[in-house]
Amino acid sequence: MKETAQILREKGLKVTPQRIAVYNMLCNTTEHPNAEMIYKSLEPTNPTMSLATVYKTLDFFKQLGLVQELNVGEPSSRYDAVVQCHPHTVCKVCGRVDDLHMEALIDVTKKLVPDLDFDVEMEQLILYGTCGECRKK
């Protein structure tokens, strides 16, 4: 796997400790955090980083295709370092966002495009419901 600094350089970004921290955090989580969650997670080890820096970094990463922005119906977007199109589930009780690993749902657009008179630029499949942990409560 490529080193984070090399990935950032290849995308034309200046390599900074803050950018490395944000990207590494996203690459090493399955939680799909929002900017504030990222900031709070990184604050203890990066005390000089501001929330504004996290937002700017995420915007750069999104524009360069390093992260995927997920709008799951909350006031703020969530982020995912897995940029290949894949479906997600969202628990309406606890707010947990998970990747959905079901072969039948991957690349839905490619399966539908021949039947559509529509040029698809982006796809996001999000299933809303209640996760197993919340159902048990």
mmCIF file of C-alpha atoms in Angstrom:
data_model
loop_
_atom_site.group_PDB
_atom_site.id
_atom_site.type_symbol
_atom_site.label_atom_id
_atom_site.label_comp_id
_atom_site.label_asym_id
_atom_site.label_seq_id
_atom_site.Cartn_x
_atom_site.Cartn_y
_atom_site.Cartn_z
ATOM 1 C CA MET A 1 0.000 0.000 0.000
ATOM 2 C CA LYS A 2 1.249 3.470 -0.842
ATOM 3 C CA GLU A 3 2.364 5.779 1.898
ATOM 4 C CA THR A 4 -0.086 8.600 2.626
ATOM 5 C CA ALA A 5 2.456 11.336 1.812
ATOM 6 C CA GLN A 6 3.054 9.772 -1.611
ATOM 7 C CA ILE A 7 -0.688 9.570 -2.323
ATOM 8 C CA LEU A 8 -1.127 13.244 -1.428
ATOM 9 C CA ARG A 9 1.868 14.287 -3.565
ATOM 10 C CA GLU A 10 0.542 12.318 -6.545
ATOM 11 C CA LYS A 11 -2.728 14.260 -6.240
ATOM 12 C CA GLY A 12 -0.782 17.541 -6.261
ATOM 13 C CA LEU A 13 -1.373 18.378 -2.616
ATOM 14 C CA LYS A 14 1.175 19.866 -0.279
ATOM 15 C CA VAL A 15 1.918 17.247 2.378
ATOM 16 C CA THR A 16 1.094 18.530 5.862
ATOM 17 C CA PRO A 17 0.801 16.700 9.174
ATOM 18 C CA GLN A 18 -2.888 17.663 9.328
ATOM 19 C CA ARG A 19 -3.672 16.223 5.893
ATOM 20 C CA ILE A 20 -1.806 13.038 6.716
ATOM 21 C CA ALA A 21 -3.691 12.715 10.017
ATOM 22 C CA VAL A 22 -7.124 13.250 8.435
ATOM 23 C CA TYR A 23 -6.485 10.843 5.564
ATOM 24 C CA ASN A 24 -4.992 8.160 7.825
ATOM 25 C CA MET A 25 -7.918 8.460 10.208
ATOM 26 C CA LEU A 26 -10.408 7.968 7.369
ATOM 27 C CA CYS A 27 -8.457 5.069 5.909
ATOM 28 C CA ASN A 28 -8.406 3.300 9.265
ATOM 29 C CA THR A 29 -12.054 3.556 10.262
ATOM 30 C CA THR A 30 -15.313 2.033 9.121
ATOM 31 C CA GLU A 31 -17.405 4.564 11.047
ATOM 32 C CA HIS A 32 -17.988 7.081 8.232
ATOM 33 C CA PRO A 33 -17.309 10.102 10.480
ATOM 34 C CA ASN A 34 -18.365 13.676 9.870
ATOM 35 C CA ALA A 35 -15.872 16.555 10.101
ATOM 36 C CA GLU A 36 -16.557 17.192 13.776
ATOM 37 C CA MET A 37 -16.052 13.525 14.660
ATOM 38 C CA ILE A 38 -12.738 13.561 12.770
ATOM 39 C CA TYR A 39 -11.683 16.744 14.547
ATOM 40 C CA LYS A 40 -12.531 15.355 18.007
ATOM 41 C CA SER A 41 -10.732 12.098 17.234
ATOM 42 C CA LEU A 42 -7.566 13.870 16.089
ATOM 43 C CA GLU A 43 -7.537 16.755 18.578
ATOM 44 C CA PRO A 44 -5.558 14.929 21.311
ATOM 45 C CA THR A 45 -2.666 14.164 18.951
ATOM 46 C CA ASN A 46 -3.017 17.312 16.799
ATOM 47 C CA PRO A 47 -3.829 20.136 19.264
ATOM 48 C CA THR A 48 -3.045 22.904 16.766
ATOM 49 C CA MET A 49 -5.468 21.586 14.127
ATOM 50 C CA SER A 50 -8.727 23.520 13.838
ATOM 51 C CA LEU A 51 -12.150 22.311 12.769
ATOM 52 C CA ALA A 52 -11.855 24.660 9.778
ATOM 53 C CA THR A 53 -8.685 22.830 8.713
ATOM 54 C CA VAL A 54 -10.552 19.523 8.837
ATOM 55 C CA TYR A 55 -13.355 20.927 6.658
ATOM 56 C CA LYS A 56 -10.887 22.404 4.131
ATOM 57 C CA THR A 57 -8.903 19.165 4.037
ATOM 58 C CA LEU A 58 -12.019 17.089 3.444
ATOM 59 C CA ASP A 59 -13.081 19.447 0.660
ATOM 60 C CA PHE A 60 -9.674 19.074 -1.058
ATOM 61 C CA PHE A 61 -9.814 15.297 -0.643
ATOM 62 C CA LYS A 62 -13.350 15.157 -2.059
ATOM 63 C CA GLN A 63 -12.431 17.287 -5.095
ATOM 64 C CA LEU A 64 -9.411 15.060 -5.797
ATOM 65 C CA GLY A 65 -11.325 11.804 -5.399
ATOM 66 C CA LEU A 66 -9.523 10.709 -2.229
ATOM 67 C CA VAL A 67 -12.721 10.511 -0.173
ATOM 68 C CA GLN A 68 -16.398 10.054 -0.796
ATOM 69 C CA GLU A 69 -18.911 12.428 0.792
ATOM 70 C CA LEU A 70 -22.081 10.795 2.070
ATOM 71 C CA ASN A 71 -25.258 12.750 2.676
ATOM 72 C CA VAL A 72 -27.275 10.457 4.910
ATOM 73 C CA GLY A 73 -29.925 12.995 5.886
ATOM 74 C CA GLU A 74 -28.047 14.528 8.812
ATOM 75 C CA PRO A 75 -27.110 18.201 9.112
ATOM 76 C CA SER A 76 -23.474 17.402 8.234
ATOM 77 C CA SER A 77 -21.971 15.055 5.678
ATOM 78 C CA ARG A 78 -20.141 11.852 6.516
ATOM 79 C CA TYR A 79 -16.892 10.803 4.792
ATOM 80 C CA ASP A 80 -15.535 7.510 3.522
ATOM 81 C CA ALA A 81 -12.024 6.797 2.217
ATOM 82 C CA VAL A 82 -13.413 3.936 0.132
ATOM 83 C CA VAL A 83 -14.235 5.868 -3.026
ATOM 84 C CA GLN A 84 -15.395 2.971 -5.172
ATOM 85 C CA CYS A 85 -19.170 3.004 -5.362
ATOM 86 C CA HIS A 86 -20.700 0.830 -2.650
ATOM 87 C CA PRO A 87 -23.990 0.863 -0.733
ATOM 88 C CA HIS A 88 -24.482 1.853 2.890
ATOM 89 C CA THR A 89 -26.967 1.285 5.710
ATOM 90 C CA VAL A 90 -27.995 4.009 8.156
ATOM 91 C CA CYS A 91 -29.613 3.277 11.502
ATOM 92 C CA LYS A 92 -32.341 5.842 12.146
ATOM 93 C CA VAL A 93 -32.100 5.188 15.899
ATOM 94 C CA CYS A 94 -28.361 5.489 16.706
ATOM 95 C CA GLY A 95 -27.127 7.093 13.448
ATOM 96 C CA ARG A 96 -24.578 4.369 12.702
ATOM 97 C CA VAL A 97 -23.477 4.232 9.061
ATOM 98 C CA ASP A 98 -22.078 0.965 7.715
ATOM 99 C CA ASP A 99 -20.865 -0.350 4.391
ATOM 100 C CA LEU A 100 -23.257 -2.882 2.920
ATOM 101 C CA HIS A 101 -21.408 -5.802 1.406
ATOM 102 C CA MET A 102 -23.919 -7.411 -0.935
ATOM 103 C CA GLU A 103 -22.783 -8.363 -4.417
ATOM 104 C CA ALA A 104 -26.260 -7.802 -5.875
ATOM 105 C CA LEU A 105 -26.181 -4.129 -4.848
ATOM 106 C CA ILE A 106 -22.698 -3.265 -6.101
ATOM 107 C CA ASP A 107 -22.561 -1.306 -9.356
ATOM 108 C CA VAL A 108 -26.355 -1.061 -9.556
ATOM 109 C CA THR A 109 -26.027 1.756 -12.069
ATOM 110 C CA LYS A 110 -24.023 -0.371 -14.517
ATOM 111 C CA LYS A 111 -26.813 -2.922 -14.416
ATOM 112 C CA LEU A 112 -29.513 -0.289 -15.006
ATOM 113 C CA VAL A 113 -27.844 2.069 -17.509
ATOM 114 C CA PRO A 114 -28.767 0.043 -20.608
ATOM 115 C CA ASP A 115 -32.457 0.521 -19.699
ATOM 116 C CA LEU A 116 -32.193 4.215 -18.823
ATOM 117 C CA ASP A 117 -32.202 7.258 -21.050
ATOM 118 C CA PHE A 118 -30.038 8.992 -18.479
ATOM 119 C CA ASP A 119 -26.342 9.759 -18.012
ATOM 120 C CA VAL A 120 -25.438 8.821 -14.433
ATOM 121 C CA GLU A 121 -22.694 10.972 -12.909
ATOM 122 C CA MET A 122 -22.836 9.634 -9.388
ATOM 123 C CA GLU A 123 -24.647 6.953 -7.473
ATOM 124 C CA GLN A 124 -25.332 6.484 -3.784
ATOM 125 C CA LEU A 125 -27.461 3.663 -2.494
ATOM 126 C CA ILE A 126 -28.376 4.131 1.156
ATOM 127 C CA LEU A 127 -30.768 1.863 3.037
ATOM 128 C CA TYR A 128 -32.397 3.353 6.148
ATOM 129 C CA GLY A 129 -33.722 1.315 9.039
ATOM 130 C CA THR A 130 -32.803 -0.008 12.466
ATOM 131 C CA CYS A 131 -29.527 -1.811 13.160
ATOM 132 C CA GLY A 132 -29.402 -5.112 15.015
ATOM 133 C CA GLU A 133 -28.050 -3.550 18.213
ATOM 134 C CA CYS A 134 -30.866 -0.994 18.385
ATOM 135 C CA ARG A 135 -33.505 -3.659 17.646
ATOM 136 C CA LYS A 136 -32.246 -5.655 20.656
ATOM 137 C CA LYS A 137 -32.743 -2.708 23.026
#
